[in-house]
PDB file of N, CA and C in Angstrom:
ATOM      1  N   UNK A   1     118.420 127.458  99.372  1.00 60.00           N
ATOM      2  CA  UNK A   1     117.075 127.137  98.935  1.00 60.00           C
ATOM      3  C   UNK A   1     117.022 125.841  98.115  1.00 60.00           C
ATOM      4  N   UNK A   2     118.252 125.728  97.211  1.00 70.00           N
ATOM      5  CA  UNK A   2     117.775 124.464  96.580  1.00 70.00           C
ATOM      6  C   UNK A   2     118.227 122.755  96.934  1.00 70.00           C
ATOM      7  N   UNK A   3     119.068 123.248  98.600  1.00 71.00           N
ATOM      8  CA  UNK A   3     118.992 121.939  99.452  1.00 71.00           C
ATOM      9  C   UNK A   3     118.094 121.998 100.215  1.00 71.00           C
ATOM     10  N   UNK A   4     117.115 123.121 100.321  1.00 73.00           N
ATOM     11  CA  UNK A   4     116.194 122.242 100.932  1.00 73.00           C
ATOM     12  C   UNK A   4     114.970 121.488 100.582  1.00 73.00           C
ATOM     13  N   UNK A   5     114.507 122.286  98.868  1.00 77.00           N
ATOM     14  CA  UNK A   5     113.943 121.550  97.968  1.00 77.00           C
ATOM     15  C   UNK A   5     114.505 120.168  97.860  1.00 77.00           C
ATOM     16  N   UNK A   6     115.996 119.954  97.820  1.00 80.00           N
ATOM     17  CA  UNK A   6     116.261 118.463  97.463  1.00 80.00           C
ATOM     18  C   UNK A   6     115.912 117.659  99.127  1.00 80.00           C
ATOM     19  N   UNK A   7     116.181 117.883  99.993  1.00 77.00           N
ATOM     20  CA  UNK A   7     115.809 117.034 101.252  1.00 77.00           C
ATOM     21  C   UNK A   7     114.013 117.223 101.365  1.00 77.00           C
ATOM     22  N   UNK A   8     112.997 118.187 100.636  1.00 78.00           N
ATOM     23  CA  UNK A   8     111.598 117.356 100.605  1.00 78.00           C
ATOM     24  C   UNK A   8     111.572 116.278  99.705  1.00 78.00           C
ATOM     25  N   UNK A   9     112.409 116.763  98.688  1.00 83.00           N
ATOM     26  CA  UNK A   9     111.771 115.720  97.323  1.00 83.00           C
ATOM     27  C   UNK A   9     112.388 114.382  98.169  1.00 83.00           C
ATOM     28  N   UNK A  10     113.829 114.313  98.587  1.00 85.00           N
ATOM     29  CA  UNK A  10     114.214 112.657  99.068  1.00 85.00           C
ATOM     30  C   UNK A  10     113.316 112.692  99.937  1.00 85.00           C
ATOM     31  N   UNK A  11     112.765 113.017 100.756  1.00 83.00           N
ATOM     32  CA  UNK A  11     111.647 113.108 101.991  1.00 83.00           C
ATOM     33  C   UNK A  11     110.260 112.102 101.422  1.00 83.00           C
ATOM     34  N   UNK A  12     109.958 112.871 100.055  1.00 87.00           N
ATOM     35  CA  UNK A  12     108.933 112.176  99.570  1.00 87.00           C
ATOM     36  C   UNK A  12     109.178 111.177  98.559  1.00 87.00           C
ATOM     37  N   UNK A  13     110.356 110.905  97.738  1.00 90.00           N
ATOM     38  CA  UNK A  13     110.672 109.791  97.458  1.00 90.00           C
ATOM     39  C   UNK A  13     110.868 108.762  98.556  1.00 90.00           C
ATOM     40  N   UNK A  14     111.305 109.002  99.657  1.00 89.00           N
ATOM     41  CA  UNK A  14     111.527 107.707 101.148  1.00 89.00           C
ATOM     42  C   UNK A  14     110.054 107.194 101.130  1.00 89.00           C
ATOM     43  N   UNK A  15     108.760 108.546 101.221  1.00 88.00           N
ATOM     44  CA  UNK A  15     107.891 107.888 101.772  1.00 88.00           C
ATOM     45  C   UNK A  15     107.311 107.242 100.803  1.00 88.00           C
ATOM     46  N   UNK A  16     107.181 107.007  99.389  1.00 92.00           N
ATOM     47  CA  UNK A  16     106.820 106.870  98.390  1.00 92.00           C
ATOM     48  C   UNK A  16     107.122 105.455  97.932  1.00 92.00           C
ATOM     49  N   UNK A  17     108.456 105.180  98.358  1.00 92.00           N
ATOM     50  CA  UNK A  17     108.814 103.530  98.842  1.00 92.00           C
ATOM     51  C   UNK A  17     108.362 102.925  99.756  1.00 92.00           C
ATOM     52  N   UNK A  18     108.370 103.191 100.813  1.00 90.00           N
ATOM     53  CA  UNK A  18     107.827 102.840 102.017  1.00 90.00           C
ATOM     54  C   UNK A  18     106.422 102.648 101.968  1.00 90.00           C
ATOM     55  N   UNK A  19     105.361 103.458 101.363  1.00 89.00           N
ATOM     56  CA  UNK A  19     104.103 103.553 101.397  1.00 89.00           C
ATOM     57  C   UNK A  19     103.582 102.811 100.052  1.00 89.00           C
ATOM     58  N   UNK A  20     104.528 102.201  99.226  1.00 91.00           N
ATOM     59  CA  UNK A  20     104.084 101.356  97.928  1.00 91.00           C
ATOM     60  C   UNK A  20     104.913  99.924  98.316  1.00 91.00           C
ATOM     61  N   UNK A  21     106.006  99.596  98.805  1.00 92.00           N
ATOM     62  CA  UNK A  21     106.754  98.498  98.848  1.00 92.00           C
ATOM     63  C   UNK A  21     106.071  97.737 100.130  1.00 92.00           C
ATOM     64  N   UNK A  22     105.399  98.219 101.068  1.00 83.00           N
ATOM     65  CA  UNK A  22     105.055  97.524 102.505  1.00 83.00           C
ATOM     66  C   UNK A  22     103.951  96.822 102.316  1.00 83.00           C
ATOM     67  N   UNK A  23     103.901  96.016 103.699  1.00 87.00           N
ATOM     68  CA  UNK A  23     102.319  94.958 103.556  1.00 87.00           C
ATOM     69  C   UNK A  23     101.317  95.977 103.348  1.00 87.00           C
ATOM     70  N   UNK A  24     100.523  95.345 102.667  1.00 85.00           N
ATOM     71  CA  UNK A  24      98.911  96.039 102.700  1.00 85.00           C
ATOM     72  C   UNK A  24      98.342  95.890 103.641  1.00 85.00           C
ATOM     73  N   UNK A  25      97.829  96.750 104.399  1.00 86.00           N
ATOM     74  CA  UNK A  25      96.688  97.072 105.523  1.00 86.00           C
ATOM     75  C   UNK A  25      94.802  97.439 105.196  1.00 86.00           C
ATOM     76  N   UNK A  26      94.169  96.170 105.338  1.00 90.00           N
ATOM     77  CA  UNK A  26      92.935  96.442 104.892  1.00 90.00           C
ATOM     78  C   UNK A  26      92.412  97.546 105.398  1.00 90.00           C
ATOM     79  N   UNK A  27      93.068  98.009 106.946  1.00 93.00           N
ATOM     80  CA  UNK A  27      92.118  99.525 107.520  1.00 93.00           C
ATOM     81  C   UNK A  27      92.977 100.812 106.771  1.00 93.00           C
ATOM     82  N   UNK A  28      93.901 100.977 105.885  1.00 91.00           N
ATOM     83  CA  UNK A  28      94.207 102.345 105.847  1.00 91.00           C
ATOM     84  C   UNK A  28      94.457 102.040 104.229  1.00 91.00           C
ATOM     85  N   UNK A  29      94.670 103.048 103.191  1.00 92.00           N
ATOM     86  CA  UNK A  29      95.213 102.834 102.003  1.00 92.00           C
ATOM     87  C   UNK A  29      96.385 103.408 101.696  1.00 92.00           C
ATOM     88  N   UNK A  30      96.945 102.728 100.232  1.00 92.00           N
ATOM     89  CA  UNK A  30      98.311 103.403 100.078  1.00 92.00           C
ATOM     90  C   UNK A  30      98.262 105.037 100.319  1.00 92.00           C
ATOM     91  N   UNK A  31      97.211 105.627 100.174  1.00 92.00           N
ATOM     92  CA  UNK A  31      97.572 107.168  99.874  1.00 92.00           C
ATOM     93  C   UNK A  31      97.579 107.539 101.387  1.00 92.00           C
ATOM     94  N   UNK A  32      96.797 107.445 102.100  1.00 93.00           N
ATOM     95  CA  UNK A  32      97.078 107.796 103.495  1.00 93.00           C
ATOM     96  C   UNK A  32      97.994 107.165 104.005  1.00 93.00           C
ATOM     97  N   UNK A  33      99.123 105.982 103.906  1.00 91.00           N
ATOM     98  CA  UNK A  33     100.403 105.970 104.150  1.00 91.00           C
ATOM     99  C   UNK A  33     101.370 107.039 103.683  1.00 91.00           C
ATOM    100  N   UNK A  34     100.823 106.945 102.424  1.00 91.00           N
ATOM    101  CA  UNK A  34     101.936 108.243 101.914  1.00 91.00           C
ATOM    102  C   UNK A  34     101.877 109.473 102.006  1.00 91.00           C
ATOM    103  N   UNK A  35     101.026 109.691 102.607  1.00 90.00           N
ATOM    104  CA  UNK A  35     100.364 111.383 103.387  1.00 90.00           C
ATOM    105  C   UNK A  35     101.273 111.407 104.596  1.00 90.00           C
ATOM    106  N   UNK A  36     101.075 110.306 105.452  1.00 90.00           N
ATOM    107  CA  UNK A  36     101.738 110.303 106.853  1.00 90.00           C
ATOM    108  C   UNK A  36     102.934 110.087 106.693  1.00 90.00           C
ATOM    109  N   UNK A  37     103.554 109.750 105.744  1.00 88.00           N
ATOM    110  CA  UNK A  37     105.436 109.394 106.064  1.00 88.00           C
ATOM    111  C   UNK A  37     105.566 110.485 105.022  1.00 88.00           C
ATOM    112  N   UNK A  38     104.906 111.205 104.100  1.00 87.00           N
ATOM    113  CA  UNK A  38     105.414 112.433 103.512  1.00 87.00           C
ATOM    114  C   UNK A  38     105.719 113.573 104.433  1.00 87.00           C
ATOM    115  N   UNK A  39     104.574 113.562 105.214  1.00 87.00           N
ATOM    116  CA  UNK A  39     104.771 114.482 106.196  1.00 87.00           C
ATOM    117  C   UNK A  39     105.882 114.600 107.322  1.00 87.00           C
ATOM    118  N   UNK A  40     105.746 112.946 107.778  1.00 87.00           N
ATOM    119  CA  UNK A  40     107.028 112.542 108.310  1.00 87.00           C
ATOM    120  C   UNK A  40     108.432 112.609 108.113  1.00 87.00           C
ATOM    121  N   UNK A  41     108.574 112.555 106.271  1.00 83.00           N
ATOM    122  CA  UNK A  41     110.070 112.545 105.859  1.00 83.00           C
ATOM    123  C   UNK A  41     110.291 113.884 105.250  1.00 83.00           C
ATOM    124  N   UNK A  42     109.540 114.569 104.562  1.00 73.00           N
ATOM    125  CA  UNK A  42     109.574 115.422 103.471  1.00 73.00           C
ATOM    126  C   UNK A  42     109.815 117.418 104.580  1.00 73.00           C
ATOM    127  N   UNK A  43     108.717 117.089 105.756  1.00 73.00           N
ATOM    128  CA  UNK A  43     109.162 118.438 105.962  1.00 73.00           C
ATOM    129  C   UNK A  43     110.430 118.212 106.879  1.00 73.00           C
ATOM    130  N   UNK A  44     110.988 117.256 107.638  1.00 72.00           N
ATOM    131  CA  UNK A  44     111.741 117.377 108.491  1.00 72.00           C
ATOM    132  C   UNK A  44     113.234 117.777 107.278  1.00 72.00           C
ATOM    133  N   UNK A  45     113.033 116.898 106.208  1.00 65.00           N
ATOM    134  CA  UNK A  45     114.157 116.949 105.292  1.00 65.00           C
ATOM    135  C   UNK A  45     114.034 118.407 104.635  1.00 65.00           C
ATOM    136  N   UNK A  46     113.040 118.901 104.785  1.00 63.00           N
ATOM    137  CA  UNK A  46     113.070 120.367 104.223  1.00 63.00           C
ATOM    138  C   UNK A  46     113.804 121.308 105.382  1.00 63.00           C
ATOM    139  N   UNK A  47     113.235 121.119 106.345  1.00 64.00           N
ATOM    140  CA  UNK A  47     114.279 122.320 107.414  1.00 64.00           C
ATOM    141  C   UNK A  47     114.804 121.847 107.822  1.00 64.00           C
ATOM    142  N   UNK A  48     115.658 120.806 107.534  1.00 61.00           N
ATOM    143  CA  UNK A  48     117.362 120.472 108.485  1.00 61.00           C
ATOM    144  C   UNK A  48     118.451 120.555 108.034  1.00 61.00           C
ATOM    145  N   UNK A  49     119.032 121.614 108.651  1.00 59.00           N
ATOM    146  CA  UNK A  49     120.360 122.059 108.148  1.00 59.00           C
ATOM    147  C   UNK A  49     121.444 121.497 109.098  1.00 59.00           C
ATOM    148  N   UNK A  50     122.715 121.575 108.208  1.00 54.00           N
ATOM    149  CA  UNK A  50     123.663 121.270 109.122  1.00 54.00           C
ATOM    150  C   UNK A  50     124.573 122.620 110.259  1.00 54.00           C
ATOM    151  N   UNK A  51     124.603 122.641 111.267  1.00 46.00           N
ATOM    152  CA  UNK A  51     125.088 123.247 112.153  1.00 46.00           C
ATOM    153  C   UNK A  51     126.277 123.588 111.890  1.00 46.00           C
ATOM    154  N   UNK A  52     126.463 124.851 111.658  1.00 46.00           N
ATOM    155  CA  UNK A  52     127.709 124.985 111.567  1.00 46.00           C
ATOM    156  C   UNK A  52     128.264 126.111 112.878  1.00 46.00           C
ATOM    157  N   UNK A  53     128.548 125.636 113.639  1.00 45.00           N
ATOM    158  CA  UNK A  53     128.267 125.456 115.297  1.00 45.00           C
ATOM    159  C   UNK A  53     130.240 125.994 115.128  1.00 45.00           C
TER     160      UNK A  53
END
């Protein structure tokens, strides 16, 4: 449980850079960048485990 808390939080620290450090886009704002790459980084980093196959 508490690796997968840590792979949202890096999930939403990634998008949190990404969505404050990039060009500005007059059609969208920072927060709806950081909605879409939170979603993007934060849940995939929440359920991916490593295979132990």
């Amino acid at each position: 449980m508490p690796f997968m808390m840590l792979g949202a939080v890096l999930g939403f620290l990634a998008a949190l850079v990404l969505a404050y450090t990039g060009p500005a886009d007059p059609t969208l704002t920072r927060e709806s960048i950081l909605g879409f790459f939170t979603v993007a980084f934060a849940i995939p980093g929440r359920y991916s485990r490593r295979c132990s196959c």
